[in-house]
Amino acid sequence: MSKARLVLKDVMRHPVVRSIPVQWGEMDAFQHVNNTVYFKYFEVARLAYFEKLVETIQGLDTSNEFDAEGFLTGRGLGPILSSTECSFKFPLRYPDTALVAATVKPEDVRESSYDMSYIVWSSDHERPAAVGSGTVTSFDYNSGKVAPLPQVVTQAIED
């Protein structure tokens, strides 16, 4: 089995993987996907992770105290991206399909934030085009302040 297949298998083990066709308009004057587009790819995976997290929380929170709708719409307690970075491995070009994966490891969870990691995989070239990370902070949108992660969120990440 080739090394690329082993890495693809690792990508597919992430809790969230989204397939995103590379668009012609995402390329810049150097005929590769512009660096800003990768952050949009990360956003797609991050939001898919949040949606999956809410589904898990709803299964865990039998008291219905967690405001899932507010979590995803910025009302009450929810996530806010406080930092992000990307390391480019090789240039994506049209046509291609990017598989974008996101995960949070339990050891990357802190009192009021957690680190999310991303991989952007080129389907055509069978290798990573970029890897990245972001710090997501628990934020109370009503008070405008950082807040501790609710226990049920931490539990859902660990599940």
PDB file of N, CA and C in Angstrom, residues 12-103:
ATOM      1  N   MET A  12      -9.658  10.249   6.208  1.00  0.00           N
ATOM      2  CA  MET A  12     -11.032   9.752   6.264  1.00  0.00           C
ATOM      3  C   MET A  12     -11.447   9.342   7.682  1.00  0.00           C
ATOM      4  N   ARG A  13     -10.501   9.214   8.588  1.00  0.00           N
ATOM      5  CA  ARG A  13     -10.824   8.901   9.989  1.00  0.00           C
ATOM      6  C   ARG A  13     -11.252  10.143  10.775  1.00  0.00           C
ATOM      7  N   HIS A  14     -11.058  11.312  10.223  1.00  0.00           N
ATOM      8  CA  HIS A  14     -11.486  12.536  10.904  1.00  0.00           C
ATOM      9  C   HIS A  14     -13.005  12.498  11.073  1.00  0.00           C
ATOM     10  N   PRO A  15     -13.527  13.092  12.140  1.00  0.00           N
ATOM     11  CA  PRO A  15     -14.972  13.059  12.346  1.00  0.00           C
ATOM     12  C   PRO A  15     -15.757  13.824  11.277  1.00  0.00           C
ATOM     13  N   VAL A  16     -15.093  14.754  10.619  1.00  0.00           N
ATOM     14  CA  VAL A  16     -15.743  15.542   9.570  1.00  0.00           C
ATOM     15  C   VAL A  16     -14.823  15.606   8.357  1.00  0.00           C
ATOM     16  N   VAL A  17     -15.355  15.218   7.199  1.00  0.00           N
ATOM     17  CA  VAL A  17     -14.639  15.338   5.928  1.00  0.00           C
ATOM     18  C   VAL A  17     -15.640  15.864   4.906  1.00  0.00           C
ATOM     19  N   ARG A  18     -15.283  16.948   4.238  1.00  0.00           N
ATOM     20  CA  ARG A  18     -16.148  17.520   3.220  1.00  0.00           C
ATOM     21  C   ARG A  18     -15.416  17.531   1.879  1.00  0.00           C
ATOM     22  N   SER A  19     -16.154  17.211   0.826  1.00  0.00           N
ATOM     23  CA  SER A  19     -15.622  17.225  -0.532  1.00  0.00           C
ATOM     24  C   SER A  19     -15.977  18.578  -1.157  1.00  0.00           C
ATOM     25  N   ILE A  20     -14.946  19.289  -1.616  1.00  0.00           N
ATOM     26  CA  ILE A  20     -15.151  20.624  -2.193  1.00  0.00           C
ATOM     27  C   ILE A  20     -14.491  20.676  -3.570  1.00  0.00           C
ATOM     28  N   PRO A  21     -15.285  20.819  -4.634  1.00  0.00           N
ATOM     29  CA  PRO A  21     -14.682  20.963  -5.966  1.00  0.00           C
ATOM     30  C   PRO A  21     -13.910  22.285  -6.058  1.00  0.00           C
ATOM     31  N   VAL A  22     -12.709  22.212  -6.570  1.00  0.00           N
ATOM     32  CA  VAL A  22     -11.926  23.440  -6.793  1.00  0.00           C
ATOM     33  C   VAL A  22     -12.577  24.197  -7.944  1.00  0.00           C
ATOM     34  N   GLN A  23     -12.811  25.480  -7.735  1.00  0.00           N
ATOM     35  CA  GLN A  23     -13.457  26.329  -8.744  1.00  0.00           C
ATOM     36  C   GLN A  23     -12.399  27.085  -9.555  1.00  0.00           C
ATOM     37  N   TRP A  24     -12.677  27.288 -10.821  1.00  0.00           N
ATOM     38  CA  TRP A  24     -11.771  28.049 -11.687  1.00  0.00           C
ATOM     39  C   TRP A  24     -11.496  29.433 -11.093  1.00  0.00           C
ATOM     40  N   GLY A  25     -12.530  30.067 -10.579  1.00  0.00           N
ATOM     41  CA  GLY A  25     -12.401  31.421 -10.035  1.00  0.00           C
ATOM     42  C   GLY A  25     -11.618  31.510  -8.738  1.00  0.00           C
ATOM     43  N   GLU A  26     -11.253  30.366  -8.133  1.00  0.00           N
ATOM     44  CA  GLU A  26     -10.452  30.378  -6.909  1.00  0.00           C
ATOM     45  C   GLU A  26      -8.962  30.523  -7.199  1.00  0.00           C
ATOM     46  N   MET A  27      -8.595  30.391  -8.473  1.00  0.00           N
ATOM     47  CA  MET A  27      -7.175  30.502  -8.832  1.00  0.00           C
ATOM     48  C   MET A  27      -6.791  31.976  -8.976  1.00  0.00           C
ATOM     49  N   ASP A  28      -5.528  32.246  -8.723  1.00  0.00           N
ATOM     50  CA  ASP A  28      -5.031  33.610  -8.838  1.00  0.00           C
ATOM     51  C   ASP A  28      -4.158  33.759 -10.089  1.00  0.00           C
ATOM     52  N   ALA A  29      -3.451  34.836 -10.191  1.00  0.00           N
ATOM     53  CA  ALA A  29      -2.629  35.115 -11.373  1.00  0.00           C
ATOM     54  C   ALA A  29      -1.517  34.080 -11.572  1.00  0.00           C
ATOM     55  N   PHE A  30      -1.175  33.348 -10.528  1.00  0.00           N
ATOM     56  CA  PHE A  30      -0.121  32.332 -10.626  1.00  0.00           C
ATOM     57  C   PHE A  30      -0.681  30.956 -10.964  1.00  0.00           C
ATOM     58  N   GLN A  31      -1.967  30.922 -11.323  1.00  0.00           N
ATOM     59  CA  GLN A  31      -2.644  29.703 -11.774  1.00  0.00           C
ATOM     60  C   GLN A  31      -2.689  28.590 -10.732  1.00  0.00           C
ATOM     61  N   HIS A  32      -2.843  28.982  -9.470  1.00  0.00           N
ATOM     62  CA  HIS A  32      -3.120  28.014  -8.404  1.00  0.00           C
ATOM     63  C   HIS A  32      -4.137  28.636  -7.464  1.00  0.00           C
ATOM     64  N   VAL A  33      -4.757  27.800  -6.648  1.00  0.00           N
ATOM     65  CA  VAL A  33      -5.766  28.296  -5.715  1.00  0.00           C
ATOM     66  C   VAL A  33      -5.118  29.329  -4.800  1.00  0.00           C
ATOM     67  N   ASN A  34      -5.756  30.497  -4.714  1.00  0.00           N
ATOM     68  CA  ASN A  34      -5.240  31.585  -3.896  1.00  0.00           C
ATOM     69  C   ASN A  34      -5.191  31.169  -2.429  1.00  0.00           C
ATOM     70  N   ASN A  35      -4.188  31.648  -1.715  1.00  0.00           N
ATOM     71  CA  ASN A  35      -3.994  31.242  -0.320  1.00  0.00           C
ATOM     72  C   ASN A  35      -5.193  31.559   0.572  1.00  0.00           C
ATOM     73  N   THR A  36      -5.956  32.593   0.281  1.00  0.00           N
ATOM     74  CA  THR A  36      -7.104  32.933   1.125  1.00  0.00           C
ATOM     75  C   THR A  36      -8.211  31.886   1.034  1.00  0.00           C
ATOM     76  N   VAL A  37      -8.290  31.169  -0.069  1.00  0.00           N
ATOM     77  CA  VAL A  37      -9.350  30.175  -0.282  1.00  0.00           C
ATOM     78  C   VAL A  37      -9.229  29.019   0.708  1.00  0.00           C
ATOM     79  N   TYR A  38      -8.010  28.676   1.090  1.00  0.00           N
ATOM     80  CA  TYR A  38      -7.815  27.583   2.032  1.00  0.00           C
ATOM     81  C   TYR A  38      -8.534  27.866   3.356  1.00  0.00           C
ATOM     82  N   PHE A  39      -8.558  29.133   3.750  1.00  0.00           N
ATOM     83  CA  PHE A  39      -9.246  29.492   4.987  1.00  0.00           C
ATOM     84  C   PHE A  39     -10.759  29.337   4.835  1.00  0.00           C
ATOM     85  N   LYS A  40     -11.266  29.516   3.636  1.00  0.00           N
ATOM     86  CA  LYS A  40     -12.683  29.233   3.378  1.00  0.00           C
ATOM     87  C   LYS A  40     -12.935  27.732   3.440  1.00  0.00           C
ATOM     88  N   TYR A  41     -12.016  26.940   2.923  1.00  0.00           N
ATOM     89  CA  TYR A  41     -12.132  25.489   3.028  1.00  0.00           C
ATOM     90  C   TYR A  41     -12.155  25.071   4.513  1.00  0.00           C
ATOM     91  N   PHE A  42     -11.256  25.662   5.308  1.00  0.00           N
ATOM     92  CA  PHE A  42     -11.234  25.369   6.740  1.00  0.00           C
ATOM     93  C   PHE A  42     -12.586  25.713   7.373  1.00  0.00           C
ATOM     94  N   GLU A  43     -13.153  26.838   6.962  1.00  0.00           N
ATOM     95  CA  GLU A  43     -14.440  27.272   7.511  1.00  0.00           C
ATOM     96  C   GLU A  43     -15.540  26.247   7.229  1.00  0.00           C
ATOM     97  N   VAL A  44     -15.559  25.708   6.015  1.00  0.00           N
ATOM     98  CA  VAL A  44     -16.557  24.693   5.668  1.00  0.00           C
ATOM     99  C   VAL A  44     -16.433  23.503   6.620  1.00  0.00           C
ATOM    100  N   ALA A  45     -15.219  23.032   6.837  1.00  0.00           N
ATOM    101  CA  ALA A  45     -14.997  21.885   7.723  1.00  0.00           C
ATOM    102  C   ALA A  45     -15.304  22.247   9.177  1.00  0.00           C
ATOM    103  N   ARG A  46     -14.934  23.447   9.591  1.00  0.00           N
ATOM    104  CA  ARG A  46     -15.176  23.877  10.973  1.00  0.00           C
ATOM    105  C   ARG A  46     -16.682  23.920  11.262  1.00  0.00           C
ATOM    106  N   LEU A  47     -17.456  24.501  10.354  1.00  0.00           N
ATOM    107  CA  LEU A  47     -18.899  24.577  10.570  1.00  0.00           C
ATOM    108  C   LEU A  47     -19.545  23.198  10.544  1.00  0.00           C
ATOM    109  N   ALA A  48     -19.055  22.321   9.695  1.00  0.00           N
ATOM    110  CA  ALA A  48     -19.552  20.944   9.686  1.00  0.00           C
ATOM    111  C   ALA A  48     -19.230  20.268  11.020  1.00  0.00           C
ATOM    112  N   TYR A  49     -18.052  20.550  11.566  1.00  0.00           N
ATOM    113  CA  TYR A  49     -17.687  20.004  12.880  1.00  0.00           C
ATOM    114  C   TYR A  49     -18.641  20.525  13.952  1.00  0.00           C
ATOM    115  N   PHE A  50     -18.938  21.833  13.923  1.00  0.00           N
ATOM    116  CA  PHE A  50     -19.865  22.412  14.901  1.00  0.00           C
ATOM    117  C   PHE A  50     -21.244  21.753  14.797  1.00  0.00           C
ATOM    118  N   GLU A  51     -21.717  21.534  13.576  1.00  0.00           N
ATOM    119  CA  GLU A  51     -23.020  20.895  13.392  1.00  0.00           C
ATOM    120  C   GLU A  51     -23.023  19.479  13.969  1.00  0.00           C
ATOM    121  N   LYS A  52     -21.946  18.757  13.721  1.00  0.00           N
ATOM    122  CA  LYS A  52     -21.825  17.394  14.271  1.00  0.00           C
ATOM    123  C   LYS A  52     -21.735  17.454  15.795  1.00  0.00           C
ATOM    124  N   LEU A  53     -21.027  18.439  16.317  1.00  0.00           N
ATOM    125  CA  LEU A  53     -20.897  18.615  17.760  1.00  0.00           C
ATOM    126  C   LEU A  53     -22.273  18.856  18.390  1.00  0.00           C
ATOM    127  N   VAL A  54     -23.082  19.693  17.767  1.00  0.00           N
ATOM    128  CA  VAL A  54     -24.427  19.977  18.279  1.00  0.00           C
ATOM    129  C   VAL A  54     -25.281  18.712  18.279  1.00  0.00           C
ATOM    130  N   GLU A  55     -25.189  17.914  17.220  1.00  0.00           N
ATOM    131  CA  GLU A  55     -25.939  16.650  17.185  1.00  0.00           C
ATOM    132  C   GLU A  55     -25.530  15.741  18.348  1.00  0.00           C
ATOM    133  N   THR A  56     -24.235  15.666  18.605  1.00  0.00           N
ATOM    134  CA  THR A  56     -23.740  14.838  19.711  1.00  0.00           C
ATOM    135  C   THR A  56     -24.231  15.397  21.042  1.00  0.00           C
ATOM    136  N   ILE A  57     -24.178  16.713  21.205  1.00  0.00           N
ATOM    137  CA  ILE A  57     -24.630  17.356  22.447  1.00  0.00           C
ATOM    138  C   ILE A  57     -26.113  17.082  22.680  1.00  0.00           C
ATOM    139  N   GLN A  58     -26.906  17.177  21.635  1.00  0.00           N
ATOM    140  CA  GLN A  58     -28.339  16.939  21.791  1.00  0.00           C
ATOM    141  C   GLN A  58     -28.616  15.513  22.258  1.00  0.00           C
ATOM    142  N   GLY A  59     -27.768  14.575  21.884  1.00  0.00           N
ATOM    143  CA  GLY A  59     -27.901  13.203  22.363  1.00  0.00           C
ATOM    144  C   GLY A  59     -27.458  13.037  23.806  1.00  0.00           C
ATOM    145  N   LEU A  60     -26.537  13.894  24.257  1.00  0.00           N
ATOM    146  CA  LEU A  60     -26.014  13.802  25.619  1.00  0.00           C
ATOM    147  C   LEU A  60     -26.825  14.625  26.625  1.00  0.00           C
ATOM    148  N   ASP A  61     -27.375  15.750  26.177  1.00  0.00           N
ATOM    149  CA  ASP A  61     -28.038  16.719  27.063  1.00  0.00           C
ATOM    150  C   ASP A  61     -29.525  16.401  27.186  1.00  0.00           C
ATOM    151  N   THR A  62     -29.843  15.483  28.074  1.00  0.00           N
ATOM    152  CA  THR A  62     -31.244  15.088  28.247  1.00  0.00           C
ATOM    153  C   THR A  62     -32.060  16.175  28.953  1.00  0.00           C
ATOM    154  N   SER A  63     -31.396  17.111  29.598  1.00  0.00           N
ATOM    155  CA  SER A  63     -32.104  18.196  30.290  1.00  0.00           C
ATOM    156  C   SER A  63     -32.521  19.308  29.328  1.00  0.00           C
ATOM    157  N   ASN A  64     -31.981  19.283  28.113  1.00  0.00           N
ATOM    158  CA  ASN A  64     -32.252  20.326  27.112  1.00  0.00           C
ATOM    159  C   ASN A  64     -31.838  21.725  27.574  1.00  0.00           C
ATOM    160  N   GLU A  65     -30.828  21.797  28.436  1.00  0.00           N
ATOM    161  CA  GLU A  65     -30.328  23.095  28.898  1.00  0.00           C
ATOM    162  C   GLU A  65     -29.431  23.773  27.869  1.00  0.00           C
ATOM    163  N   PHE A  66     -28.853  22.986  26.984  1.00  0.00           N
ATOM    164  CA  PHE A  66     -27.927  23.538  25.988  1.00  0.00           C
ATOM    165  C   PHE A  66     -28.721  24.150  24.838  1.00  0.00           C
ATOM    166  N   ASP A  67     -28.428  25.404  24.509  1.00  0.00           N
ATOM    167  CA  ASP A  67     -29.113  26.112  23.422  1.00  0.00           C
ATOM    168  C   ASP A  67     -28.382  25.845  22.106  1.00  0.00           C
ATOM    169  N   ALA A  68     -28.773  24.751  21.441  1.00  0.00           N
ATOM    170  CA  ALA A  68     -28.103  24.341  20.206  1.00  0.00           C
ATOM    171  C   ALA A  68     -28.277  25.375  19.105  1.00  0.00           C
ATOM    172  N   GLU A  69     -29.466  25.939  18.975  1.00  0.00           N
ATOM    173  CA  GLU A  69     -29.706  26.938  17.931  1.00  0.00           C
ATOM    174  C   GLU A  69     -28.843  28.180  18.157  1.00  0.00           C
ATOM    175  N   GLY A  70     -28.768  28.625  19.404  1.00  0.00           N
ATOM    176  CA  GLY A  70     -27.932  29.777  19.732  1.00  0.00           C
ATOM    177  C   GLY A  70     -26.459  29.512  19.499  1.00  0.00           C
ATOM    178  N   PHE A  71     -26.033  28.265  19.747  1.00  0.00           N
ATOM    179  CA  PHE A  71     -24.635  27.871  19.561  1.00  0.00           C
ATOM    180  C   PHE A  71     -24.202  28.069  18.110  1.00  0.00           C
ATOM    181  N   LEU A  72     -25.095  27.789  17.182  1.00  0.00           N
ATOM    182  CA  LEU A  72     -24.758  27.876  15.758  1.00  0.00           C
ATOM    183  C   LEU A  72     -25.073  29.237  15.132  1.00  0.00           C
ATOM    184  N   THR A  73     -25.758  30.110  15.865  1.00  0.00           N
ATOM    185  CA  THR A  73     -26.165  31.386  15.267  1.00  0.00           C
ATOM    186  C   THR A  73     -25.617  32.609  15.991  1.00  0.00           C
ATOM    187  N   GLY A  74     -24.766  32.401  16.999  1.00  0.00           N
ATOM    188  CA  GLY A  74     -24.159  33.542  17.679  1.00  0.00           C
ATOM    189  C   GLY A  74     -25.098  34.244  18.643  1.00  0.00           C
ATOM    190  N   ARG A  75     -26.027  33.486  19.219  1.00  0.00           N
ATOM    191  CA  ARG A  75     -26.894  34.021  20.280  1.00  0.00           C
ATOM    192  C   ARG A  75     -26.606  33.203  21.530  1.00  0.00           C
ATOM    193  N   GLY A  76     -26.273  33.870  22.582  1.00  0.00           N
ATOM    194  CA  GLY A  76     -25.915  33.142  23.807  1.00  0.00           C
ATOM    195  C   GLY A  76     -24.484  32.644  23.715  1.00  0.00           C
ATOM    196  N   LEU A  77     -24.285  31.414  24.172  1.00  0.00           N
ATOM    197  CA  LEU A  77     -22.941  30.837  24.207  1.00  0.00           C
ATOM    198  C   LEU A  77     -22.642  30.098  22.903  1.00  0.00           C
ATOM    199  N   GLY A  78     -21.493  30.384  22.313  1.00  0.00           N
ATOM    200  CA  GLY A  78     -21.127  29.729  21.067  1.00  0.00           C
ATOM    201  C   GLY A  78     -19.641  29.857  20.779  1.00  0.00           C
ATOM    202  N   PRO A  79     -19.212  29.291  19.669  1.00  0.00           N
ATOM    203  CA  PRO A  79     -17.789  29.329  19.308  1.00  0.00           C
ATOM    204  C   PRO A  79     -17.436  30.605  18.552  1.00  0.00           C
ATOM    205  N   ILE A  80     -16.186  31.015  18.722  1.00  0.00           N
ATOM    206  CA  ILE A  80     -15.637  32.116  17.912  1.00  0.00           C
ATOM    207  C   ILE A  80     -14.195  31.742  17.580  1.00  0.00           C
ATOM    208  N   LEU A  81     -13.813  31.944  16.345  1.00  0.00           N
ATOM    209  CA  LEU A  81     -12.451  31.626  15.925  1.00  0.00           C
ATOM    210  C   LEU A  81     -11.522  32.731  16.417  1.00  0.00           C
ATOM    211  N   SER A  82     -10.544  32.366  17.248  1.00  0.00           N
ATOM    212  CA  SER A  82      -9.650  33.393  17.794  1.00  0.00           C
ATOM    213  C   SER A  82      -8.291  33.437  17.104  1.00  0.00           C
ATOM    214  N   SER A  83      -7.912  32.359  16.424  1.00  0.00           N
ATOM    215  CA  SER A  83      -6.690  32.394  15.615  1.00  0.00           C
ATOM    216  C   SER A  83      -6.738  31.238  14.628  1.00  0.00           C
ATOM    217  N   THR A  84      -5.983  31.391  13.541  1.00  0.00           N
ATOM    218  CA  THR A  84      -5.911  30.322  12.547  1.00  0.00           C
ATOM    219  C   THR A  84      -4.610  30.442  11.767  1.00  0.00           C
ATOM    220  N   GLU A  85      -4.148  29.310  11.238  1.00  0.00           N
ATOM    221  CA  GLU A  85      -2.928  29.309  10.431  1.00  0.00           C
ATOM    222  C   GLU A  85      -2.984  28.182   9.419  1.00  0.00           C
ATOM    223  N   CYS A  86      -2.175  28.316   8.388  1.00  0.00           N
ATOM    224  CA  CYS A  86      -2.152  27.323   7.316  1.00  0.00           C
ATOM    225  C   CYS A  86      -0.724  27.129   6.836  1.00  0.00           C
ATOM    226  N   SER A  87      -0.374  25.868   6.607  1.00  0.00           N
ATOM    227  CA  SER A  87       0.917  25.520   6.031  1.00  0.00           C
ATOM    228  C   SER A  87       0.645  24.858   4.676  1.00  0.00           C
ATOM    229  N   PHE A  88       1.122  25.486   3.616  1.00  0.00           N
ATOM    230  CA  PHE A  88       0.855  25.012   2.259  1.00  0.00           C
ATOM    231  C   PHE A  88       1.886  23.967   1.862  1.00  0.00           C
ATOM    232  N   LYS A  89       1.405  22.846   1.330  1.00  0.00           N
ATOM    233  CA  LYS A  89       2.286  21.737   0.961  1.00  0.00           C
ATOM    234  C   LYS A  89       2.567  21.686  -0.530  1.00  0.00           C
ATOM    235  N   PHE A  90       1.549  21.950  -1.348  1.00  0.00           N
ATOM    236  CA  PHE A  90       1.735  22.089  -2.786  1.00  0.00           C
ATOM    237  C   PHE A  90       0.498  22.791  -3.349  1.00  0.00           C
ATOM    238  N   PRO A  91       0.609  23.441  -4.510  1.00  0.00           N
ATOM    239  CA  PRO A  91      -0.495  24.258  -5.021  1.00  0.00           C
ATOM    240  C   PRO A  91      -1.627  23.442  -5.654  1.00  0.00           C
ATOM    241  N   LEU A  92      -2.846  23.690  -5.180  1.00  0.00           N
ATOM    242  CA  LEU A  92      -4.028  23.119  -5.820  1.00  0.00           C
ATOM    243  C   LEU A  92      -4.331  23.912  -7.091  1.00  0.00           C
ATOM    244  N   ARG A  93      -4.855  23.225  -8.079  1.00  0.00           N
ATOM    245  CA  ARG A  93      -5.257  23.867  -9.337  1.00  0.00           C
ATOM    246  C   ARG A  93      -6.591  23.294  -9.791  1.00  0.00           C
ATOM    247  N   TYR A  94      -7.296  24.065 -10.581  1.00  0.00           N
ATOM    248  CA  TYR A  94      -8.502  23.579 -11.242  1.00  0.00           C
ATOM    249  C   TYR A  94      -8.082  22.738 -12.434  1.00  0.00           C
ATOM    250  N   PRO A  95      -8.715  21.628 -12.698  1.00  0.00           N
ATOM    251  CA  PRO A  95      -9.762  20.973 -11.923  1.00  0.00           C
ATOM    252  C   PRO A  95      -9.172  20.026 -10.880  1.00  0.00           C
ATOM    253  N   ASP A  96      -9.806  19.956  -9.755  1.00  0.00           N
ATOM    254  CA  ASP A  96      -9.431  19.036  -8.684  1.00  0.00           C
ATOM    255  C   ASP A  96     -10.597  19.028  -7.690  1.00  0.00           C
ATOM    256  N   THR A  97     -10.547  18.117  -6.778  1.00  0.00           N
ATOM    257  CA  THR A  97     -11.503  18.098  -5.676  1.00  0.00           C
ATOM    258  C   THR A  97     -10.710  18.011  -4.389  1.00  0.00           C
ATOM    259  N   ALA A  98     -10.988  18.941  -3.483  1.00  0.00           N
ATOM    260  CA  ALA A  98     -10.317  18.949  -2.185  1.00  0.00           C
ATOM    261  C   ALA A  98     -11.185  18.209  -1.177  1.00  0.00           C
ATOM    262  N   LEU A  99     -10.586  17.297  -0.460  1.00  0.00           N
ATOM    263  CA  LEU A  99     -11.230  16.711   0.704  1.00  0.00           C
ATOM    264  C   LEU A  99     -10.712  17.493   1.901  1.00  0.00           C
ATOM    265  N   VAL A 100     -11.617  18.102   2.646  1.00  0.00           N
ATOM    266  CA  VAL A 100     -11.216  18.947   3.764  1.00  0.00           C
ATOM    267  C   VAL A 100     -11.709  18.300   5.054  1.00  0.00           C
ATOM    268  N   ALA A 101     -10.775  18.008   5.945  1.00  0.00           N
ATOM    269  CA  ALA A 101     -11.085  17.303   7.184  1.00  0.00           C
ATOM    270  C   ALA A 101     -10.786  18.194   8.385  1.00  0.00           C
ATOM    271  N   ALA A 102     -11.593  17.993   9.432  1.00  0.00           N
ATOM    272  CA  ALA A 102     -11.387  18.738  10.677  1.00  0.00           C
ATOM    273  C   ALA A 102     -11.535  17.789  11.856  1.00  0.00           C
ATOM    274  N   THR A 103     -10.755  18.046  12.892  1.00  0.00           N
ATOM    275  CA  THR A 103     -10.864  17.266  14.124  1.00  0.00           C
ATOM    276  C   THR A 103     -10.392  18.091  15.312  1.00  0.00           C
TER     277      THR A 103
END
